[in-house]
CSV table of C-alpha atoms in Angstrom, one decimal:
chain,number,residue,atom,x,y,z
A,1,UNK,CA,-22.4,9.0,12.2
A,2,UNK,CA,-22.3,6.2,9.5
A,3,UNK,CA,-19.0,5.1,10.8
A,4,UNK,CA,-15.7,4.7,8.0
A,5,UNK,CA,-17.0,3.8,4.4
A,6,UNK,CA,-15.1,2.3,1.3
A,7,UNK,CA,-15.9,1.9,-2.2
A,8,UNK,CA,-15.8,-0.2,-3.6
A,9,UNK,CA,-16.6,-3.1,-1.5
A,10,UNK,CA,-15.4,-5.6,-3.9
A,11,UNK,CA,-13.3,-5.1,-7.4
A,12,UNK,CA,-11.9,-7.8,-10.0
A,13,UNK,CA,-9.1,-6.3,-12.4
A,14,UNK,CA,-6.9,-8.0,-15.1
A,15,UNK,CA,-2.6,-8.0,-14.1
A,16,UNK,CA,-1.4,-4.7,-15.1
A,17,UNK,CA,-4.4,-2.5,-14.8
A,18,UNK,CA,-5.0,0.4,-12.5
A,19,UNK,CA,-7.6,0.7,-9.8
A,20,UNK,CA,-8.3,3.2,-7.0
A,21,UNK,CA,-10.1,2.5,-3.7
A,22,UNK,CA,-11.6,5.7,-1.9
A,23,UNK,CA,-12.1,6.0,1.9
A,24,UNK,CA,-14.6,8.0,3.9
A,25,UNK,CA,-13.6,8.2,7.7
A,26,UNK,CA,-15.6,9.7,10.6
A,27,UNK,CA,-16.2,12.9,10.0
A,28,UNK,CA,-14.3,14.7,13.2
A,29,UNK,CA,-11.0,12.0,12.9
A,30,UNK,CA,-8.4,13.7,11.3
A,31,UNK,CA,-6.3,10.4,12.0
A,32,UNK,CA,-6.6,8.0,8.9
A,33,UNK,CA,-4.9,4.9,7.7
A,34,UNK,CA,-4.6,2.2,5.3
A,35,UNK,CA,-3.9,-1.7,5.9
A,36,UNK,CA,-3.8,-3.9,3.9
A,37,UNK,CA,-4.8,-7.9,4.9
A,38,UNK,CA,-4.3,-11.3,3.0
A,39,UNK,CA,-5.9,-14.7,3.9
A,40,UNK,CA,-5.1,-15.8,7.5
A,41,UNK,CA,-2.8,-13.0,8.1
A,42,UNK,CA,-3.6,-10.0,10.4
A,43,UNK,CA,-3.8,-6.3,9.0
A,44,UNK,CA,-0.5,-5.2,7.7
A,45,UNK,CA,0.3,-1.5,8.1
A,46,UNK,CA,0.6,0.6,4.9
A,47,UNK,CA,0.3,4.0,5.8
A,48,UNK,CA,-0.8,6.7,8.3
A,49,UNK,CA,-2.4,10.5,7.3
A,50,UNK,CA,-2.9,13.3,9.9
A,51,UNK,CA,-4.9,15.8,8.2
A,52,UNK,CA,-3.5,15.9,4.9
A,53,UNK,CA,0.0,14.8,5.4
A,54,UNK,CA,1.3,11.2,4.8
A,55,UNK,CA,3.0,10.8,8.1
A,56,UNK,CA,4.1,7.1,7.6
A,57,UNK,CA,4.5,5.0,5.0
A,58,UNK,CA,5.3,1.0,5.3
A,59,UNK,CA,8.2,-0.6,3.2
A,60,UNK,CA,5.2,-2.9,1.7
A,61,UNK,CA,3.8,0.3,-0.1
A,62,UNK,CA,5.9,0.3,-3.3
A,63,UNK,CA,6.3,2.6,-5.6
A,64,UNK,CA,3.2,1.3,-7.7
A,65,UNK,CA,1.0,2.6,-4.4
A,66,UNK,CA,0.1,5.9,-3.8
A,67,UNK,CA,-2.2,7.1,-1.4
A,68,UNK,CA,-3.5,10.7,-0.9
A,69,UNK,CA,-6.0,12.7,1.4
A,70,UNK,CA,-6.4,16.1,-0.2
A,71,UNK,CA,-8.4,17.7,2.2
A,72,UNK,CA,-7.5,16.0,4.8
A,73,UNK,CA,-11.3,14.2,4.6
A,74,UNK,CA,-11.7,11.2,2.6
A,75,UNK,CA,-8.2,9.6,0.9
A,76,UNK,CA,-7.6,7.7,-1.9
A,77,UNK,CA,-5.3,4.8,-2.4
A,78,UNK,CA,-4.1,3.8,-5.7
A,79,UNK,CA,-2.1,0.6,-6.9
A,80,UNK,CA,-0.8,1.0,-10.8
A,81,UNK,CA,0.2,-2.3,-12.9
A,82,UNK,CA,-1.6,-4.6,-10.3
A,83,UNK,CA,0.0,-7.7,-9.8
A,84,UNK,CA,-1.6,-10.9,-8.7
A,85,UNK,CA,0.1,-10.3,-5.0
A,86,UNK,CA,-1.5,-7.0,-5.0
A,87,UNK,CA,-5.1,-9.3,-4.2
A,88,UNK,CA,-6.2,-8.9,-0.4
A,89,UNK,CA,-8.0,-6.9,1.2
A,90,UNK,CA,-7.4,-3.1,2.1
A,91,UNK,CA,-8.6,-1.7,4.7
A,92,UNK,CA,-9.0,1.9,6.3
A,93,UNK,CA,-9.6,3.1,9.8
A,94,UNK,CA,-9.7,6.7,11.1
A,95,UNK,CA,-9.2,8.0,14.9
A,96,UNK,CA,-9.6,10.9,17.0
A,97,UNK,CA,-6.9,12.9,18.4
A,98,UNK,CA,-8.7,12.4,21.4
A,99,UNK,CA,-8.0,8.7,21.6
A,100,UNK,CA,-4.9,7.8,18.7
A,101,UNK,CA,-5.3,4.4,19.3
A,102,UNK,CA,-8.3,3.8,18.7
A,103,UNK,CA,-9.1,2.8,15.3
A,104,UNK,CA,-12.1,2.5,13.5
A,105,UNK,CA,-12.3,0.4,10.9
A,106,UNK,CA,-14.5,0.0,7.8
A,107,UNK,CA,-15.5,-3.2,6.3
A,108,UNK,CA,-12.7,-2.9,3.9
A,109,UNK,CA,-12.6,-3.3,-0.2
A,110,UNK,CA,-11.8,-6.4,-1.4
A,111,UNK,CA,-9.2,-6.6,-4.4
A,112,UNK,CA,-9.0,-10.1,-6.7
A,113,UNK,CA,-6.5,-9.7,-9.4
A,114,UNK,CA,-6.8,-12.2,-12.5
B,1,UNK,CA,7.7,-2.7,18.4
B,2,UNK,CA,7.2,-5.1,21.1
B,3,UNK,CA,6.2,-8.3,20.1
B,4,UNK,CA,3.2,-10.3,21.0
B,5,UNK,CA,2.5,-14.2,21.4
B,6,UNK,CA,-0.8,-15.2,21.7
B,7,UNK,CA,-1.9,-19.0,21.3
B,8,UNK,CA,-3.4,-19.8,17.7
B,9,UNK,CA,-7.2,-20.9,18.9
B,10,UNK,CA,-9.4,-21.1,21.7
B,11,UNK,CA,-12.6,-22.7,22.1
B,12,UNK,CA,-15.2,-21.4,24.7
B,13,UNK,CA,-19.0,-22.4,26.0
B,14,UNK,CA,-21.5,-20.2,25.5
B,15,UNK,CA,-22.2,-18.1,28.3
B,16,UNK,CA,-19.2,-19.1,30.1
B,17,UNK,CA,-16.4,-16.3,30.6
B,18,UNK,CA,-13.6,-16.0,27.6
B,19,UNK,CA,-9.8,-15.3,29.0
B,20,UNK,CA,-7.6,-14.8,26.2
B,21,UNK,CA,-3.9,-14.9,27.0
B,22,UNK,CA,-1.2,-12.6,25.5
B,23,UNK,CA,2.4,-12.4,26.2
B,24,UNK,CA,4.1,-9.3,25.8
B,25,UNK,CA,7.8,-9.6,27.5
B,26,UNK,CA,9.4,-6.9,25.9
B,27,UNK,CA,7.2,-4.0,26.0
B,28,UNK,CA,8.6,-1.2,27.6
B,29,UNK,CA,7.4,1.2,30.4
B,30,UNK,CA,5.6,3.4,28.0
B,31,UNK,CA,3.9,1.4,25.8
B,32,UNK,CA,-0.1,0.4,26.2
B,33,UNK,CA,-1.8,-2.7,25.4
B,34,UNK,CA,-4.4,-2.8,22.9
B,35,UNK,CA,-6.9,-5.7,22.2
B,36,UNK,CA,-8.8,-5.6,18.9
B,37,UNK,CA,-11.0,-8.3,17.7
B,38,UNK,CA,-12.0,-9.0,13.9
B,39,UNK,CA,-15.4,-11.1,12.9
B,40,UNK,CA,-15.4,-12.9,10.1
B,41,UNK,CA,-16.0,-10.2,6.5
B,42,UNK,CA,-15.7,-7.0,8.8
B,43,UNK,CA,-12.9,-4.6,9.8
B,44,UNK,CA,-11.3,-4.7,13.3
B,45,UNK,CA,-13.1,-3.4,16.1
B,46,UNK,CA,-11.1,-2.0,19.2
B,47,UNK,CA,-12.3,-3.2,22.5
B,48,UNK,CA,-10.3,-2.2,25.5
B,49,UNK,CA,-6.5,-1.2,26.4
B,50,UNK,CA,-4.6,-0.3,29.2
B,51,UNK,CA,-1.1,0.3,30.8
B,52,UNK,CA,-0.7,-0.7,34.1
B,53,UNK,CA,-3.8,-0.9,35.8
B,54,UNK,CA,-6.6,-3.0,35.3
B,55,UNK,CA,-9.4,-2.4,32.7
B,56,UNK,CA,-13.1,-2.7,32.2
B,57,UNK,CA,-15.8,-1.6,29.9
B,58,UNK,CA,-18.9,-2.9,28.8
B,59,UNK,CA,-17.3,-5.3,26.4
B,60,UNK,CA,-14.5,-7.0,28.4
B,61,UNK,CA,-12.3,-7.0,31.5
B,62,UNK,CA,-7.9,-6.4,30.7
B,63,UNK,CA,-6.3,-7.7,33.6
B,64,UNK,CA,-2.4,-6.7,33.1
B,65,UNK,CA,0.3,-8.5,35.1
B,66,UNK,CA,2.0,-6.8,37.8
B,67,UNK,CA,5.3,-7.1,35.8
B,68,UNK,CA,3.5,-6.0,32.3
B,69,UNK,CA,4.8,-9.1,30.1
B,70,UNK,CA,1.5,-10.3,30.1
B,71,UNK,CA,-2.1,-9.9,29.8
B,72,UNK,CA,-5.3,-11.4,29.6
B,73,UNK,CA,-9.1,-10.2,27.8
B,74,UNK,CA,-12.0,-11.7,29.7
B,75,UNK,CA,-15.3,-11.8,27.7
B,76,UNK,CA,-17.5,-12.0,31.2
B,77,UNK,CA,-20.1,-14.4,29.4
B,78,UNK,CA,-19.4,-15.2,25.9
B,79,UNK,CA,-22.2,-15.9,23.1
B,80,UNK,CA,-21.9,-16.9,19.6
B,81,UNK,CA,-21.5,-13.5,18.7
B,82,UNK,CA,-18.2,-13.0,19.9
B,83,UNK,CA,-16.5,-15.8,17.7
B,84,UNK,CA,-13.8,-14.0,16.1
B,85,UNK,CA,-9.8,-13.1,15.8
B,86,UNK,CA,-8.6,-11.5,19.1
B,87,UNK,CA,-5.5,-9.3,18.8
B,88,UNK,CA,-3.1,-8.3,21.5
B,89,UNK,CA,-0.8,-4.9,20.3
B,90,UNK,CA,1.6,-3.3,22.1
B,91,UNK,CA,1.4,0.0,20.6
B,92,UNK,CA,4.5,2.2,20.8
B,93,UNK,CA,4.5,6.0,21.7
B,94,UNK,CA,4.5,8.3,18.5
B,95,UNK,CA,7.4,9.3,17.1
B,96,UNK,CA,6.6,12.8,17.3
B,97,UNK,CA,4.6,15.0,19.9
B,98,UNK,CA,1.0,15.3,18.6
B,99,UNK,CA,0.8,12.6,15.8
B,100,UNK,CA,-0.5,9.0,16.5
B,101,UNK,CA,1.9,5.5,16.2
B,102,UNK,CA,0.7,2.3,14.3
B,103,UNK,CA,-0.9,-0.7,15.2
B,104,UNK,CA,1.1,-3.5,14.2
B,105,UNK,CA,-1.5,-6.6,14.3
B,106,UNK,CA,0.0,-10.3,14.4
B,107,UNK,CA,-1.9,-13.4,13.7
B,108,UNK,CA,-4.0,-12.9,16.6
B,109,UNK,CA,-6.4,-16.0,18.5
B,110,UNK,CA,-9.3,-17.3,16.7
B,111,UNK,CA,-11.9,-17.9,19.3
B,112,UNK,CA,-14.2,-20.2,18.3
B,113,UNK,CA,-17.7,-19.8,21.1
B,114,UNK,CA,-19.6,-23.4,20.7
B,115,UNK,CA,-23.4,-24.2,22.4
């Protein structure tokens, strides 16, 4: 078990470009979900997949955010026309039916936008 | 959700126990409470929660007042190690049967464990 992985760690994008961040969770969690986290702030909720269905989706994921889990194994989230506001850090955690609320997170991917 | 207040920073001896305070006066009858804690450059890690009762595992100890609108994490003897952001969620019930309800995570209590 190498726990939940993301790539990449760290990316640096010019205002307006596109980037994708993929997420690995646990292998036997079929619970998986995105936060996203600024500077002194706590984790803010994005959104929430059980298997392959988006269950939950926050207010803060606008319509330049999409996120998807295809197979209902890794997920990818991606943010179109990136804005400078769009830099913090996203994270994603994964759970087992077997115990919802506990989340495991990964060390997140870091996004700076010039 | 049920909101938490928790005081901005703590500071603690090494080796001497950690309690971490949380208020929680609105959570209702159902809802559990969750303590995460986050070190600095790494994702959250989830170390205890409970409902009514009293909790302990090989982290911490959750003592939960009789009334529920409070709580408190003991760290038995704290090290360096365990300077980091402590959060106290309530977490909800799901909205449906067999899915799984968000963690909503607030500013949280920097603990700051000195020599």
């Amino acid at each position: 078990d190498t726990g939940v992985s993301q790539d990449p760690r760290h990316k640096i994008t010019k205002r307006g470009q596109n980037v994708t961040f993929r997420c690995d969770p646990i292998s036997e969690h079929n619970r998986l979900y995105w936060y996203r986290q600024t500077l002194g702030q706590g984790p803010e909720f994005l959104t929430y997949f059980q298997n392959e269905a988006q269950l939950e989706k926050s207010r803060l994921l606008s319509d330049r955010f999409s996120a998807e889990r295809p197979k209902g194994s890794f997920s990818t989230l991606e943010i179109q026309r990136t804005e400078q506001g769009d830099s913090a850090m996203y994270l994603c955690a994964s759970s087992s039916p077997l115990a919802p609320g506990e989340l495991f997170f990964g060390e997140g991917s870091r996004l700076t936008v010039l | 959700d049920a909101k938490t207040t928790q005081p901005p920073s703590m500071d603690c001896a090494e080796g001497r126990a950690a309690n971490l305070p949380c208020n929680h006066s609105t959570i209702s009858g159902n809802e559990y409470v969750y303590w995460y804690r986050q070190i600095h450059s790494q994702g959250p890690q989830y170390i205890i929660h409970g409902l009514k009762n009293n909790e302990t595992n090989e982290m911490a100890s959750l003592i939960i007042t009789e009334d529920r609108k409070s709580s408190t994490l003991i760290l038995p003897h704290a090290t360096l190690r365990d300077t980091a952001v402590y959060y106290c969620i309530v977490r909800p019930p799901p909205l449906n049967t067999g899915t799984a309800s968000k963690l909503t995570f607030g500013t949280g209590t920097r603990l700051q464990v000195t020599l």
